[in-house]
mmCIF file of C-alpha atoms in Angstrom:
data_model
loop_
_atom_site.group_PDB
_atom_site.id
_atom_site.type_symbol
_atom_site.label_atom_id
_atom_site.label_comp_id
_atom_site.label_asym_id
_atom_site.label_seq_id
_atom_site.Cartn_x
_atom_site.Cartn_y
_atom_site.Cartn_z
ATOM 1 C CA MET A 1425 -14.272 0.650 24.057
ATOM 2 C CA GLU A 1426 -15.653 1.943 21.220
ATOM 3 C CA VAL A 1427 -15.863 -1.417 18.966
ATOM 4 C CA GLU A 1428 -15.733 -0.766 15.325
ATOM 5 C CA ARG A 1429 -16.285 -4.024 12.812
ATOM 6 C CA ALA A 1430 -15.147 -2.982 9.359
ATOM 7 C CA HIS A 1431 -14.358 -6.282 6.851
ATOM 8 C CA GLY A 1432 -14.071 -8.717 8.960
ATOM 9 C CA LEU A 1433 -12.376 -7.103 11.134
ATOM 10 C CA THR A 1434 -12.775 -5.965 14.962
ATOM 11 C CA THR A 1435 -11.621 -3.187 15.998
ATOM 12 C CA GLY A 1436 -11.640 -1.593 19.735
ATOM 13 C CA ARG A 1437 -10.667 2.287 20.057
ATOM 14 C CA VAL A 1438 -10.048 3.500 23.005
ATOM 15 C CA THR A 1439 -7.989 7.033 24.226
ATOM 16 C CA THR A 1440 -5.193 6.347 25.849
ATOM 17 C CA ALA A 1441 -5.779 6.722 29.304
ATOM 18 C CA GLU A 1442 -7.921 2.906 28.246
ATOM 19 C CA ALA A 1443 -4.972 1.594 26.294
ATOM 20 C CA LEU A 1444 -2.827 2.245 29.224
ATOM 21 C CA ALA A 1445 -4.515 0.989 32.412
ATOM 22 C CA ALA A 1446 -6.046 -2.652 30.726
ATOM 23 C CA ARG A 1447 -4.132 -5.939 30.151
ATOM 24 C CA TRP A 1448 -5.216 -7.063 26.859
ATOM 25 C CA THR A 1449 -5.993 -10.266 25.836
ATOM 26 C CA ALA A 1450 -7.728 -11.066 22.912
ATOM 27 C CA ARG A 1451 -9.982 -13.498 25.463
ATOM 28 C CA SER A 1452 -10.458 -10.275 27.422
ATOM 29 C CA ALA A 1453 -11.763 -7.970 24.669
ATOM 30 C CA ASP A 1454 -13.145 -9.902 21.979
ATOM 31 C CA VAL A 1455 -11.267 -7.575 19.555
ATOM 32 C CA ASP A 1456 -8.812 -8.571 16.455
ATOM 33 C CA LEU A 1457 -7.192 -5.570 17.303
ATOM 34 C CA VAL A 1458 -6.700 -1.930 19.857
ATOM 35 C CA ARG A 1459 -6.796 1.068 18.398
ATOM 36 C CA VAL A 1460 -6.005 4.840 19.987
ATOM 37 C CA VAL A 1461 -6.114 7.622 17.823
ATOM 38 C CA ASP A 1462 -3.645 10.404 17.316
ATOM 39 C CA PRO A 1463 -2.310 10.013 20.726
ATOM 40 C CA ALA A 1464 -0.193 12.905 22.030
ATOM 41 C CA PRO A 1465 3.614 12.197 21.614
ATOM 42 C CA SER A 1466 4.563 12.509 24.801
ATOM 43 C CA ASP A 1467 2.377 9.759 25.662
ATOM 44 C CA TRP A 1468 3.780 7.531 22.855
ATOM 45 C CA ALA A 1469 7.122 5.883 24.873
ATOM 46 C CA ARG A 1470 4.504 4.969 27.965
ATOM 47 C CA LEU A 1471 2.068 3.110 24.290
ATOM 48 C CA ALA A 1472 5.215 1.474 23.292
ATOM 49 C CA ARG A 1473 5.604 -0.292 26.738
ATOM 50 C CA ALA A 1474 1.886 -1.224 27.040
ATOM 51 C CA GLY A 1475 2.892 -3.096 23.545
ATOM 52 C CA PHE A 1476 1.445 -0.467 21.369
ATOM 53 C CA ALA A 1477 2.872 -0.116 18.295
ATOM 54 C CA VAL A 1478 2.704 4.005 17.103
ATOM 55 C CA LYS A 1479 2.264 4.069 13.267
ATOM 56 C CA PRO A 1480 1.048 5.983 10.163
ATOM 57 C CA ALA A 1481 -2.658 4.765 9.738
ATOM 58 C CA TRP A 1482 -1.862 4.823 5.564
ATOM 59 C CA ILE A 1483 1.306 4.960 3.966
ATOM 60 C CA THR A 1484 2.471 6.615 1.147
ATOM 61 C CA TRP A 1485 4.989 4.603 -1.711
ATOM 62 C CA LEU A 1486 6.779 6.779 -3.792
ATOM 63 C CA SER A 1487 9.454 6.721 -6.540
ATOM 64 C CA PRO A 1488 11.811 9.403 -8.534
ATOM 65 C CA THR A 1489 10.735 9.342 -12.240
ATOM 66 C CA CYS A 1490 14.102 9.443 -12.891
ATOM 67 C CA GLY A 1491 15.360 10.698 -16.150
ATOM 68 C CA SER A 1492 14.939 7.922 -18.108
ATOM 69 C CA GLU A 1493 14.093 3.942 -18.459
ATOM 70 C CA GLU A 1494 17.586 2.983 -17.652
ATOM 71 C CA GLU A 1495 18.037 5.303 -14.948
ATOM 72 C CA PHE A 1496 14.921 3.659 -13.024
ATOM 73 C CA LEU A 1497 16.463 0.473 -13.865
ATOM 74 C CA SER A 1498 19.784 0.415 -12.457
ATOM 75 C CA ARG A 1499 17.811 1.586 -8.812
ATOM 76 C CA LEU A 1500 16.844 -1.817 -8.897
ATOM 77 C CA SER A 1501 18.409 -5.405 -8.246
ATOM 78 C CA VAL A 1502 19.605 -7.616 -10.702
ATOM 79 C CA ASN A 1503 16.661 -10.093 -10.610
ATOM 80 C CA GLU A 1504 14.038 -7.172 -10.571
ATOM 81 C CA ARG A 1505 15.384 -5.970 -13.620
ATOM 82 C CA ARG A 1506 15.646 -8.594 -15.291
ATOM 83 C CA ASN A 1507 11.405 -9.093 -14.733
ATOM 84 C CA VAL A 1508 10.567 -5.613 -15.953
ATOM 85 C CA ARG A 1509 13.047 -6.521 -19.049
ATOM 86 C CA LEU A 1510 10.669 -9.811 -19.600
ATOM 87 C CA GLY A 1511 7.384 -7.738 -18.691
ATOM 88 C CA SER A 1512 8.437 -5.476 -22.009
ATOM 89 C CA ARG A 1513 9.712 -8.435 -23.517
ATOM 90 C CA PHE A 1514 6.125 -10.462 -22.971
ATOM 91 C CA THR A 1515 3.913 -7.577 -24.158
ATOM 92 C CA SER A 1516 5.964 -7.177 -28.018
ATOM 93 C CA GLU A 1517 6.566 -10.791 -27.988
ATOM 94 C CA ASN A 1518 2.484 -11.448 -27.459
ATOM 95 C CA GLY A 1519 1.710 -8.284 -29.736
ATOM 96 C CA ILE A 1520 -0.016 -6.839 -26.450
ATOM 97 C CA GLU A 1521 -0.122 -2.847 -27.263
ATOM 98 C CA LEU A 1522 -0.069 -0.165 -24.477
ATOM 99 C CA ARG A 1523 -2.153 2.752 -25.099
ATOM 100 C CA THR A 1524 -2.428 6.167 -22.956
ATOM 101 C CA THR A 1525 -5.895 7.625 -22.522
ATOM 102 C CA ASP A 1526 -5.650 10.891 -21.757
ATOM 103 C CA PRO A 1527 -8.435 12.102 -19.765
ATOM 104 C CA LEU A 1528 -10.058 9.995 -19.012
ATOM 105 C CA ASP A 1529 -13.277 8.373 -21.023
ATOM 106 C CA PRO A 1530 -16.282 6.874 -19.478
ATOM 107 C CA GLU A 1531 -16.178 4.400 -21.915
ATOM 108 C CA SER A 1532 -13.121 3.442 -21.185
ATOM 109 C CA PHE A 1533 -12.904 3.331 -17.405
ATOM 110 C CA ASP A 1534 -15.977 1.018 -17.420
ATOM 111 C CA ALA A 1535 -14.550 -1.403 -19.143
ATOM 112 C CA PHE A 1536 -11.457 -0.917 -15.996
ATOM 113 C CA LEU A 1537 -14.047 -1.116 -14.030
ATOM 114 C CA VAL A 1538 -15.416 -4.985 -15.317
ATOM 115 C CA LEU A 1539 -11.455 -6.280 -14.692
ATOM 116 C CA TYR A 1540 -11.530 -4.718 -11.726
ATOM 117 C CA ASP A 1541 -15.435 -6.154 -10.191
ATOM 118 C CA ARG A 1542 -13.829 -9.736 -11.173
ATOM 119 C CA GLN A 1543 -10.419 -9.087 -9.075
ATOM 120 C CA ILE A 1544 -12.204 -7.305 -5.902
ATOM 121 C CA ALA A 1545 -14.530 -10.509 -5.803
ATOM 122 C CA GLY A 1546 -11.645 -12.740 -5.447
ATOM 123 C CA MET A 1547 -10.572 -11.198 -2.555
ATOM 124 C CA ARG A 1548 -11.646 -11.803 1.651
ATOM 125 C CA TYR A 1549 -12.179 -8.502 2.542
ATOM 126 C CA GLY A 1550 -11.797 -6.914 -0.851
ATOM 127 C CA VAL A 1551 -13.511 -3.275 -1.074
ATOM 128 C CA PRO A 1552 -14.552 -2.032 -4.322
ATOM 129 C CA PHE A 1553 -13.573 1.462 -3.752
ATOM 130 C CA ALA A 1554 -12.773 2.413 -7.410
ATOM 131 C CA ARG A 1555 -16.699 1.448 -8.242
ATOM 132 C CA GLN A 1556 -17.439 3.455 -5.258
ATOM 133 C CA GLN A 1557 -16.130 6.758 -6.361
ATOM 134 C CA ARG A 1558 -16.427 5.829 -10.055
ATOM 135 C CA GLU A 1559 -18.642 9.343 -10.740
ATOM 136 C CA ASP A 1560 -16.030 11.512 -8.483
ATOM 137 C CA ILE A 1561 -13.583 10.403 -10.640
ATOM 138 C CA LEU A 1562 -15.460 10.284 -13.829
ATOM 139 C CA ASP A 1563 -15.786 14.259 -12.840
ATOM 140 C CA LEU A 1564 -12.350 14.693 -12.773
ATOM 141 C CA GLY A 1565 -11.595 12.965 -15.787
ATOM 142 C CA GLY A 1566 -8.834 15.573 -17.390
ATOM 143 C CA ASP A 1567 -7.124 14.875 -13.955
ATOM 144 C CA TYR A 1568 -6.695 11.082 -14.541
ATOM 145 C CA PHE A 1569 -5.195 9.083 -17.557
ATOM 146 C CA LEU A 1570 -4.900 5.554 -18.083
ATOM 147 C CA VAL A 1571 -2.247 2.784 -19.108
ATOM 148 C CA ARG A 1572 -4.168 -0.349 -20.892
ATOM 149 C CA ALA A 1573 -2.977 -3.635 -22.062
ATOM 150 C CA VAL A 1574 -5.044 -4.106 -25.005
ATOM 151 C CA ASP A 1575 -4.931 -7.364 -27.109
ATOM 152 C CA GLY A 1576 -6.156 -6.867 -30.352
ATOM 153 C CA GLY A 1577 -9.899 -6.126 -29.435
ATOM 154 C CA ALA A 1578 -9.509 -6.805 -25.830
ATOM 155 C CA LEU A 1579 -8.387 -5.072 -22.153
ATOM 156 C CA LEU A 1580 -5.688 -7.651 -20.613
ATOM 157 C CA GLY A 1581 -5.082 -4.629 -17.683
ATOM 158 C CA CYS A 1582 -5.228 -1.092 -16.869
ATOM 159 C CA CYS A 1583 -3.845 1.757 -14.663
ATOM 160 C CA VAL A 1584 -5.838 4.334 -13.023
ATOM 161 C CA CYS A 1585 -3.478 7.022 -13.084
ATOM 162 C CA TRP A 1586 -4.072 10.271 -11.091
ATOM 163 C CA LYS A 1587 -2.251 13.516 -12.151
ATOM 164 C CA ARG A 1588 -0.579 15.681 -9.379
ATOM 165 C CA PRO A 1589 1.141 18.763 -10.550
ATOM 166 C CA GLU A 1590 0.851 20.313 -7.163
ATOM 167 C CA LEU A 1591 2.928 17.778 -5.403
ATOM 168 C CA SER A 1592 4.262 16.756 -9.566
ATOM 169 C CA THR A 1593 3.429 13.277 -9.201
ATOM 170 C CA VAL A 1594 1.267 11.205 -11.251
ATOM 171 C CA GLN A 1595 -0.226 8.362 -8.402
ATOM 172 C CA ILE A 1596 -1.288 4.860 -9.871
ATOM 173 C CA ARG A 1597 -4.404 4.814 -7.662
ATOM 174 C CA PHE A 1598 -5.795 1.248 -9.078
ATOM 175 C CA VAL A 1599 -4.367 -1.436 -11.200
ATOM 176 C CA THR A 1600 -6.202 -4.496 -12.408
ATOM 177 C CA THR A 1601 -5.122 -7.784 -15.317
ATOM 178 C CA ALA A 1602 -7.456 -9.766 -16.480
ATOM 179 C CA GLU A 1603 -7.304 -13.386 -14.463
ATOM 180 C CA ASP A 1604 -5.738 -15.587 -17.461
ATOM 181 C CA SER A 1605 -3.081 -12.945 -18.188
ATOM 182 C CA ARG A 1606 0.582 -13.157 -16.340
ATOM 183 C CA ARG A 1607 -0.012 -10.638 -14.569
ATOM 184 C CA ASN A 1608 3.426 -10.037 -12.941
ATOM 185 C CA ARG A 1609 5.041 -9.772 -16.107
ATOM 186 C CA LEU A 1610 1.849 -7.424 -17.535
ATOM 187 C CA VAL A 1611 1.969 -4.748 -14.656
ATOM 188 C CA ARG A 1612 5.790 -4.208 -14.661
ATOM 189 C CA ALA A 1613 5.075 -3.463 -18.739
ATOM 190 C CA MET A 1614 2.282 -0.934 -17.454
ATOM 191 C CA TYR A 1615 4.268 0.638 -15.259
ATOM 192 C CA MET A 1616 7.028 1.312 -17.476
ATOM 193 C CA GLN A 1617 4.236 2.976 -19.207
ATOM 194 C CA VAL A 1618 3.142 4.813 -16.210
ATOM 195 C CA PHE A 1619 6.591 6.417 -15.796
ATOM 196 C CA GLN A 1620 6.788 7.521 -19.097
ATOM 197 C CA ALA A 1621 3.829 9.398 -19.341
ATOM 198 C CA ALA A 1622 5.251 11.166 -15.674
ATOM 199 C CA ARG A 1623 8.378 11.847 -17.246
ATOM 200 C CA GLU A 1624 6.718 13.400 -20.367
ATOM 201 C CA LEU A 1625 4.435 15.296 -18.272
ATOM 202 C CA GLY A 1626 7.355 16.627 -15.887
ATOM 203 C CA PHE A 1627 6.716 15.508 -12.835
ATOM 204 C CA GLY A 1628 9.375 14.342 -10.873
ATOM 205 C CA THR A 1629 7.663 11.573 -8.962
ATOM 206 C CA VAL A 1630 5.247 8.667 -9.301
ATOM 207 C CA SER A 1631 3.025 6.899 -6.243
ATOM 208 C CA LEU A 1632 2.250 3.307 -5.921
ATOM 209 C CA GLY A 1633 -0.973 4.426 -4.294
ATOM 210 C CA THR A 1634 -1.396 4.486 -0.843
ATOM 211 C CA ASP A 1635 -1.984 1.305 1.468
ATOM 212 C CA PRO A 1636 -2.810 0.484 4.995
ATOM 213 C CA ALA A 1637 0.280 0.217 7.342
ATOM 214 C CA LEU A 1638 -1.126 -3.166 8.707
ATOM 215 C CA TYR A 1639 -0.698 -6.057 5.566
ATOM 216 C CA GLY A 1640 -2.459 -8.872 6.525
ATOM 217 C CA HIS A 1641 -6.024 -7.315 5.815
ATOM 218 C CA ILE A 1642 -7.357 -5.826 2.434
ATOM 219 C CA ALA A 1643 -3.923 -5.538 1.623
ATOM 220 C CA LYS A 1644 -1.870 -8.587 2.007
ATOM 221 C CA PRO A 1645 1.937 -8.959 2.898
ATOM 222 C CA GLY A 1646 3.256 -9.499 -0.766
ATOM 223 C CA LEU A 1647 2.105 -5.862 -1.946
ATOM 224 C CA PHE A 1648 5.297 -4.809 0.565
ATOM 225 C CA GLY A 1649 7.662 -7.086 -0.930
ATOM 226 C CA ALA A 1650 6.539 -6.194 -5.014
ATOM 227 C CA LYS A 1651 6.649 -2.550 -3.858
ATOM 228 C CA SER A 1652 9.639 -2.467 -2.390
ATOM 229 C CA ARG A 1653 11.532 -4.862 -5.265
ATOM 230 C CA LEU A 1654 10.250 -1.549 -7.362
ATOM 231 C CA GLY A 1655 12.227 0.625 -5.538
ATOM 232 C CA PHE A 1656 9.312 2.482 -4.029
ATOM 233 C CA THR A 1657 9.882 3.921 -0.996
ATOM 234 C CA PRO A 1658 7.224 4.160 1.935
ATOM 235 C CA ILE A 1659 6.198 7.213 3.423
ATOM 236 C CA PRO A 1660 3.318 8.429 5.667
ATOM 237 C CA ALA A 1661 0.763 9.198 3.875
ATOM 238 C CA ARG A 1662 -0.990 12.428 6.116
ATOM 239 C CA MET A 1663 2.885 13.690 5.238
ATOM 240 C CA PHE A 1664 2.140 13.293 1.414
ATOM 241 C CA ALA A 1665 -1.647 14.881 0.901
ATOM 242 C CA SER A 1666 -3.328 16.830 4.388
ATOM 243 C CA ASP A 1667 -6.487 15.540 4.351
ATOM 244 C CA ASP A 1668 -5.218 11.816 5.410
ATOM 245 C CA GLU A 1669 -6.040 10.021 8.978
ATOM 246 C CA PRO A 1670 -3.332 11.106 11.542
ATOM 247 C CA ASP A 1671 -1.312 8.978 13.534
ATOM 248 C CA GLU A 1672 -2.037 5.707 15.973
ATOM 249 C CA ALA A 1673 -1.205 3.210 18.715
ATOM 250 C CA VAL A 1674 -2.134 0.105 17.328
ATOM 251 C CA ARG A 1675 -1.828 -3.014 18.979
ATOM 252 C CA VAL A 1676 -2.458 -6.451 17.961
ATOM 253 C CA LEU A 1677 -4.089 -9.074 19.924
ATOM 254 C CA ARG A 1678 -5.171 -11.989 17.919
ATOM 255 C CA LEU A 1679 -4.681 -13.000 13.745
ATOM 256 C CA SER A 1680 -8.377 -14.478 13.034
ATOM 257 C CA ALA A 1681 -8.971 -11.798 10.511
ATOM 258 C CA LEU A 1682 -5.385 -11.648 9.456
ATOM 259 C CA THR A 1683 -3.201 -13.354 7.337
ATOM 260 C CA ASP A 1684 -0.494 -15.083 9.024
ATOM 261 C CA PRO A 1685 2.228 -13.801 8.762
ATOM 262 C CA SER A 1686 1.075 -10.436 8.784
ATOM 263 C CA LEU A 1687 3.073 -6.851 8.615
ATOM 264 C CA LEU A 1688 2.756 -3.412 11.056
ATOM 265 C CA ILE A 1689 4.904 -0.695 9.952
ATOM 266 C CA SER A 1690 5.321 2.441 12.142
ATOM 267 C CA TYR A 1691 8.204 4.065 13.364
ATOM 268 C CA HIS A 1692 11.681 3.514 14.795
ATOM 269 C CA LEU A 1693 11.473 5.802 17.575
ATOM 270 C CA PRO A 1694 13.610 6.247 20.619
ATOM 271 C CA ALA A 1695 12.767 5.003 23.651
ATOM 272 C CA ASP A 1696 11.949 8.667 25.173
ATOM 273 C CA HIS A 1697 10.702 10.221 22.179
ATOM 274 C CA ALA A 1698 8.328 12.388 22.365
ATOM 275 C CA GLU A 1699 8.056 14.963 19.732
ATOM 276 C CA PRO A 1700 6.388 15.112 16.367
ATOM 277 C CA VAL A 1701 7.368 13.124 13.541
ATOM 278 C CA ASP A 1702 8.021 14.221 10.436
ATOM 279 C CA GLU A 1703 9.178 12.425 7.229
ATOM 280 C CA LYS A 1704 12.569 11.955 7.955
ATOM 281 C CA THR A 1705 11.980 9.813 10.511
ATOM 282 C CA PRO A 1706 12.918 6.625 10.282
ATOM 283 C CA LEU A 1707 10.435 2.987 9.415
ATOM 284 C CA ARG A 1708 10.313 -0.698 11.116
ATOM 285 C CA LEU A 1709 8.835 -3.419 9.690
ATOM 286 C CA ASP A 1710 7.277 -5.979 12.458
ATOM 287 C CA VAL A 1711 6.438 -9.579 11.100
ATOM 288 C CA LEU A 1712 3.269 -10.626 13.416
ATOM 289 C CA THR A 1713 2.551 -14.453 13.829
ATOM 290 C CA ALA A 1714 1.795 -17.110 15.663
ATOM 291 C CA GLY A 1715 4.354 -19.153 15.246
ATOM 292 C CA GLN A 1716 7.379 -20.137 16.336
ATOM 293 C CA GLU A 1717 9.416 -19.779 13.382
ATOM 294 C CA VAL A 1718 9.481 -16.751 10.633
ATOM 295 C CA ASP A 1719 11.698 -15.846 8.470
ATOM 296 C CA THR A 1720 12.300 -12.245 7.856
ATOM 297 C CA SER A 1721 14.003 -11.883 5.167
ATOM 298 C CA PRO A 1722 11.916 -11.520 2.354
ATOM 299 C CA TYR A 1723 10.067 -8.427 4.175
ATOM 300 C CA ARG A 1724 13.815 -7.030 5.248
ATOM 301 C CA ALA A 1725 14.762 -2.946 2.481
ATOM 302 C CA SER A 1726 17.077 -0.244 3.031
ATOM 303 C CA PHE A 1727 14.443 1.881 3.982
ATOM 304 C CA LEU A 1728 13.413 0.091 7.126
ATOM 305 C CA ALA A 1729 15.146 0.963 9.982
ATOM 306 C CA GLU A 1730 14.726 -2.486 12.079
ATOM 307 C CA VAL A 1731 12.564 -5.545 11.192
ATOM 308 C CA GLY A 1732 11.166 -7.610 14.208
ATOM 309 C CA VAL A 1733 9.093 -9.952 14.736
ATOM 310 C CA ARG A 1734 5.930 -9.931 16.851
ATOM 311 C CA ARG A 1735 4.572 -13.165 18.581
ATOM 312 C CA VAL A 1736 0.364 -12.784 18.546
ATOM 313 C CA GLY A 1737 -2.625 -15.423 18.893
ATOM 314 C CA HIS A 1738 -4.717 -17.059 16.408
ATOM 315 C CA GLY A 1739 -7.851 -16.241 18.449
#
């Protein structure tokens, strides 16, 4: 077993044979989870019987741009439509201006990074991906635009958006807000501005970014619910962009480095499944918890074939 440690999480990377041969417990393995990278479809059923979930490494969230904001809102629940409209009212009543900066320029991006760095610093396992990729993003400035929320001369929030004409998609890569802003309302208002920019570009979809298919480490469980309520649907990231990581089989052994609950998104497969998956393969969600009672209702969504519960230890 090859042991990897990253951002507080200890992972045991094993072969399919190793995964099937061992009796996995957090104490005996001394890892948070065990991973088989790119297992053969012919082995998926046996891995599932051994307690592994076959899953995409990453998921990308997509929504159609729709012909208008009203058409987009008609896809949402009554409560979520109300929340989006409250966001628009909040910016209007408080004199907050939503500005689109296209193409992205160094000064505007660096102003975004000031807010972004503060936000990442407050996270338990925050990774400053935007800061790490600054030079690459600036080199491709013409492929990016910003939606900025500005109050006078103060930047309150910003979305960094990547134009992907080959996919007819605007991809929201990074989002941040100032600590003292009403984050949820401001973010929804900025999202609506991104959708309008995507319509003006003639693009068919907006992506709300790419997340690990395990919520509870870098990405928190609440993010899953927020994106699904806004009408976005996840697909395996490798089916959206060919350079993403392959599928994997994962078994979580303990939650010491994860939240309780955590969420695991995997393929919903029949017991005898042995074929490659595609974008139409249904997904399931498992709530990982060490507790006896868990409410799964916050995590249910129309795109999920099933929602289950898996009991794991704290280590």
